[in-house]
XYZ file of C-alpha atoms in Angstrom:
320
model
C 114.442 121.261 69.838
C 110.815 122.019 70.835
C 110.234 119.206 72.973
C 111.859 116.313 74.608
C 110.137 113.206 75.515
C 112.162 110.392 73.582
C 115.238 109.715 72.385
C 114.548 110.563 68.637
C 114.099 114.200 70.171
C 118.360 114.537 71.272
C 119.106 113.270 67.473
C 122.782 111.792 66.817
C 123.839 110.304 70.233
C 127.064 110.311 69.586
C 126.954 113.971 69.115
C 124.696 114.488 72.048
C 127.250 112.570 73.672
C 129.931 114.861 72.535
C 128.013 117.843 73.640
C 127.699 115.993 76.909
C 131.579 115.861 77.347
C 132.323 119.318 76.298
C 129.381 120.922 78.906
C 131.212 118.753 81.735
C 134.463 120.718 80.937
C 133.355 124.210 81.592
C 129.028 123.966 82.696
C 129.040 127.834 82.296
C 130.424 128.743 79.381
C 126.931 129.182 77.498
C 125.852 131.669 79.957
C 124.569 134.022 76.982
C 122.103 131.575 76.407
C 119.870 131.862 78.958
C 120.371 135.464 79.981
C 117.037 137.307 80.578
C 115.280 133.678 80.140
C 113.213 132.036 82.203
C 112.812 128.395 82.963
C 109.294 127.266 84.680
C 109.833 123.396 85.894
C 106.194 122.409 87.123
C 105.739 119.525 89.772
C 102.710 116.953 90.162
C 104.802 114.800 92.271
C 108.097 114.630 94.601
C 111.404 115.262 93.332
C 114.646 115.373 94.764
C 117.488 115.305 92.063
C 115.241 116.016 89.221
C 114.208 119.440 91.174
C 117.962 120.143 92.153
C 119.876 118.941 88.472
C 117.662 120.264 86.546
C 117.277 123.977 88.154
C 121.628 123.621 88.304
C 121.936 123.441 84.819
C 119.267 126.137 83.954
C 121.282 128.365 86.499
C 124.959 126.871 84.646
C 123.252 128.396 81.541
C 122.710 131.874 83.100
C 118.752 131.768 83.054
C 116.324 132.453 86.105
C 113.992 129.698 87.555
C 110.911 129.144 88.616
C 109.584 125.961 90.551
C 105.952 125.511 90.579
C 105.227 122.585 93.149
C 101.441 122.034 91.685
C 100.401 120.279 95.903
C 101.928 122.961 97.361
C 100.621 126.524 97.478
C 98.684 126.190 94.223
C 95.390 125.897 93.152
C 94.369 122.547 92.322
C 94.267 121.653 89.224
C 91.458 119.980 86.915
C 93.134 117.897 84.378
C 90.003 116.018 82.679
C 87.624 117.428 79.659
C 84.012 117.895 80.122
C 83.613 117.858 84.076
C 81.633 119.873 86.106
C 83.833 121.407 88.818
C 81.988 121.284 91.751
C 84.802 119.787 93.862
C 88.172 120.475 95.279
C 89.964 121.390 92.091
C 89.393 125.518 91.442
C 91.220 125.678 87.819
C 91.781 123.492 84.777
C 94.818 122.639 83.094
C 92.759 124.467 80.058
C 93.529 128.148 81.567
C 96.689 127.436 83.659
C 99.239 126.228 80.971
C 98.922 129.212 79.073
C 98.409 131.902 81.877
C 102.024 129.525 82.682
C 103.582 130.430 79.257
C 103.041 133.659 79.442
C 105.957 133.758 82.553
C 108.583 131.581 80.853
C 110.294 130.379 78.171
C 111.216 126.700 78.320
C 108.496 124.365 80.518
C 109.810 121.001 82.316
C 107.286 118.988 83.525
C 106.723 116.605 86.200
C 104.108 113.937 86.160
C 103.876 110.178 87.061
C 101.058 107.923 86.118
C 98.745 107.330 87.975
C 98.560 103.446 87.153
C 94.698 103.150 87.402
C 93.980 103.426 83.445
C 96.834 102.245 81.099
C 95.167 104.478 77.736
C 95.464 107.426 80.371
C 99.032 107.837 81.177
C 100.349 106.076 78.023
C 98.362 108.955 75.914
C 100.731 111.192 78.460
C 97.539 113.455 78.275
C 98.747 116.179 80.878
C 102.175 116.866 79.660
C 100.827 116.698 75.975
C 98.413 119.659 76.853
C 101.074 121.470 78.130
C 103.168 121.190 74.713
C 99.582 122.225 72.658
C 98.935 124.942 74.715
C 101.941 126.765 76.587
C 103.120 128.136 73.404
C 106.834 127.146 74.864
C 109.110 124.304 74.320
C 108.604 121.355 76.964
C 110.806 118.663 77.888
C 109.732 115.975 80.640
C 111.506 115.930 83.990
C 109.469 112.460 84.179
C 106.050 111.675 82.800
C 103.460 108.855 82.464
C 105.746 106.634 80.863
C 109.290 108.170 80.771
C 112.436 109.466 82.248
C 114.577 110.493 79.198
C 117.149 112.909 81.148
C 117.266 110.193 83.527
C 118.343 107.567 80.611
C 120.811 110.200 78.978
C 122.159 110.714 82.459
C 122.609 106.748 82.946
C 124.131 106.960 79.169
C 127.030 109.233 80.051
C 127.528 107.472 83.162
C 127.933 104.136 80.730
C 130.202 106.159 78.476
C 132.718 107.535 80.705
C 132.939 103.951 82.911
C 132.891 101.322 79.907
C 136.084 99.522 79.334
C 134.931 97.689 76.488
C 133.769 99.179 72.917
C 130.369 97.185 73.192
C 129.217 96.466 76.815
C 126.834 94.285 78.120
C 124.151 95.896 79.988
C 120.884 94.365 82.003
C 117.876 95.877 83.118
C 116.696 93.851 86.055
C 113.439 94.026 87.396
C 113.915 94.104 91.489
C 110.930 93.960 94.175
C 109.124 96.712 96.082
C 106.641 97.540 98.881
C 104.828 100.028 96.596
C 103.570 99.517 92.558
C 106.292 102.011 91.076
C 105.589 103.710 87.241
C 107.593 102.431 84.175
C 108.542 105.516 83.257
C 112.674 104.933 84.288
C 112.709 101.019 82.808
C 110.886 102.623 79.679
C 113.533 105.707 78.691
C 116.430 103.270 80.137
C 115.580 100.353 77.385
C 114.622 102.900 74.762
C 117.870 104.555 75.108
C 120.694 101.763 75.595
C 118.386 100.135 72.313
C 119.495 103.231 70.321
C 123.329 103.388 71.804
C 125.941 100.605 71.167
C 125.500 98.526 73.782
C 124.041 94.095 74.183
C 120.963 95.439 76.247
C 119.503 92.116 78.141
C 116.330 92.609 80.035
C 115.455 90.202 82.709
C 112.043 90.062 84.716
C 109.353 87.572 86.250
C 106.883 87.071 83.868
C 103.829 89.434 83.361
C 106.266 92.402 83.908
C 107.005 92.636 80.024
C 107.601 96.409 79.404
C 106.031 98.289 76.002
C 107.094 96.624 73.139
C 107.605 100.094 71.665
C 110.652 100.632 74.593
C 112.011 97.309 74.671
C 112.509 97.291 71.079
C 115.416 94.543 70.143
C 116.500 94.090 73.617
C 116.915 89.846 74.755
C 114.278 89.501 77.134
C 115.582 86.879 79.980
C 112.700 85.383 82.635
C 115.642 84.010 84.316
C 117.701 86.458 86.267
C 120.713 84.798 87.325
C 121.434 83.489 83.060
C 120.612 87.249 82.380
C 123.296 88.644 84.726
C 125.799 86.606 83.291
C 129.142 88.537 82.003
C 127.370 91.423 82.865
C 129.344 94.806 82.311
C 126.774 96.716 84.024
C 123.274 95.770 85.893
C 120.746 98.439 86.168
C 118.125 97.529 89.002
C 114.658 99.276 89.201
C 111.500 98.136 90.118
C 108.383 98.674 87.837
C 104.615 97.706 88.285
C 102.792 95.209 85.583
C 102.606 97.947 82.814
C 99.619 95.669 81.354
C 101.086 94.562 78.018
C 100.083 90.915 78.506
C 97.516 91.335 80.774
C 95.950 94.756 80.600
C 93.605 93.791 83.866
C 96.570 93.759 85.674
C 97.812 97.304 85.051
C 99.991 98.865 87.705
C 99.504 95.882 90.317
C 102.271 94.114 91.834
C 102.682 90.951 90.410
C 105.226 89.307 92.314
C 107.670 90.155 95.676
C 110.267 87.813 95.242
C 112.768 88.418 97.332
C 115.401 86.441 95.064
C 115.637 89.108 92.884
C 117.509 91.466 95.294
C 120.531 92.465 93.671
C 122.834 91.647 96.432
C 126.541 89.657 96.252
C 125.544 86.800 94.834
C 124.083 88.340 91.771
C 127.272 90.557 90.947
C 129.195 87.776 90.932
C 128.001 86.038 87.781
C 128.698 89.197 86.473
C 132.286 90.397 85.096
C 133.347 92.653 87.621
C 130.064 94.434 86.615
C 129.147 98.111 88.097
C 125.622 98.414 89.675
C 123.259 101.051 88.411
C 120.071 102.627 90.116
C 118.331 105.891 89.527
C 117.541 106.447 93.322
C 115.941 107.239 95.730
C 116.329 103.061 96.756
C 115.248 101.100 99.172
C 118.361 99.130 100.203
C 117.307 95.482 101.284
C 114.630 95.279 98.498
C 116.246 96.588 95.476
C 119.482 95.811 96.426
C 121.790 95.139 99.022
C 124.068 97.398 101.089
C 127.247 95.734 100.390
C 126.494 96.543 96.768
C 125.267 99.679 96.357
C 128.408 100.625 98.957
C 130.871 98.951 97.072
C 133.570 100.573 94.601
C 131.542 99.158 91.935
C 128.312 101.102 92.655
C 127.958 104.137 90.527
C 124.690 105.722 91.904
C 126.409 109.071 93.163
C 127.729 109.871 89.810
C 124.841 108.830 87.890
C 122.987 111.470 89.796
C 125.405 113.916 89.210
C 125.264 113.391 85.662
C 121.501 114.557 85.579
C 122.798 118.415 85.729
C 124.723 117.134 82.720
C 121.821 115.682 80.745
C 119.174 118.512 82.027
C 122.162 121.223 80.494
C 122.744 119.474 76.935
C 118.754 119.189 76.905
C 117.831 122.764 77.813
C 121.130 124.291 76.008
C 119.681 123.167 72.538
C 116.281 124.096 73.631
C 117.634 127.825 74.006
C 119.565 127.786 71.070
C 116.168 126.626 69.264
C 114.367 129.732 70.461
């Protein structure tokens, strides 16, 4: 595996799933693998359990680490063609990703959009010039317009919770102060489309997500219907990602306060367990009493990301 963007990239999901399972048992018995390797995770933006999962399982796998926090003690970095660079930014992308290969052998990358030009972060032009010219494999630690070890995190989270063979399982938009990526909502649909779950989708209108990550999901404008014999409800916020109405691209579109996940939601729901990728902010996305209750399963979603960041960088060294 020489990159890892989408969920085509993992292959069978039942035997990623598998491989999933059998890492939880024992998360360092493929030490060999990463011996003498090194793992270079570059940062455009904030992380908090991306940064600590994801250099856990490189460490589980016996390799050494290296965090690059691009805002932080680095030069800054050009990332456009055909500029004169007569301002602030003192290297281009051009010479740094491969002076960067040359010091690794596996590349995550961190990058959100920057929600001012839709073509621009849905062409995910920095993290694709980092697979053309590092020379190394390169999975995404979250990019323009995904989050896949977030989704395969969420996933095995489903997997080891689900009671029934086929839950029911709904995305629900949830308001915000700040216009948030769709890079989480994106992976999340495009995932639970590909594993055997009813995926439901509910949102205000002009928040319709990529067609291309929605895929066959039931799209519901009306929240409460949506939520109904819910299995598990997935809150997260997203900015209009433009589909309808490119002008608005990345605006907030609505702050309706209705939408809060909070007790009244969850209990149209059958007995449903409440999902969120953190970090959250409680009294907008959802309500304490849920995200407190027995039913909340943020804490071991997040501990699932060393999981998904070990399956995902265990094939990658067994690819080298």
């Amino acid at each position: 595996m020489r990159t890892f963007f989408n969920v085509t990239d993992i292959g069978n999901l039942s035997e990623a799933l598998a491989e999933a399972r059998t890492v939880k048992k024992d998360r360092f018995a493929f030490q060999n693998l990463g011996k003498n390797k090194t793992l270079l995770m570059v940062f455009f933006n904030n992380s908090l359990r991306t940064r600590l999962s994801t250099q856990k399982a490189a460490m589980n796998l016996g390799m050494n680490v290296i965090v690059l926090d691009v805002n932080a003690g680095a030069w800054k970095l050009e990332t456009e063609r055909g500029v004169i660079m007569d301002g602030d930014k003192s290297e281009h992308l051009l010479e740094a990703i491969p002076v960067m290969g040359c010091y690794c052998d596996l590349i995550g990358i961190r990058s959100f959009a920057g929600l001012a030009d839709r073509d621009y972060d849905y062409a995910e032009t920095i993290v694709n010039q980092f697979v053309k010219y590092s020379g190394r494999p390169v999975f995404a630690m979250e990019t323009a317009t995904v989050h896949p070890l977030q989704a395969f995190a969420d996933l095995i989270t489903i997997e080891e919770h689900k009671t029934k063979k086929r839950p029911k399982v709904v995305l629900t938009w949830a308001p915000h102060c700040r216009a948030l990526p769709q890079a989480v909502p994106d992976s999340f649909a495009e995932w639970m489309n590909t594993a055997d779950v009813e995926l439901v989708v509910t949102h205000p209108e002009g928040y319709e997500l990529d067609p291309k990550f929605v895929g066959n999901a039931r799209v519901d404008y009306d929240q409460m219907h949506a939520l109904k014999g819910a299995d598990f409800v997935y809150a997260k916020n997203w900015s209009c990602p433009g589909v309808t109405s490119p002008d608005n691209y990345g605006k907030i579109l609505s702050r309706d306060m209705s939408w809060t996940v909070d007790a009244r939601h969850m209990a149209v729901t059958d007995n449903a367990y409440f999902m969120h990728c953190l970090p959250v902010r409680r009294g907008l996305i959802v309500s304490d009493d849920v995200i407190e209750s027995q039913r909340s399963l943020v804490i071991p979603e997040a501990a699932n990301r060393e999981i998904s960041a070990e399956v995902v960088i265990k094939r990658m060294l067994e690819s080298l």
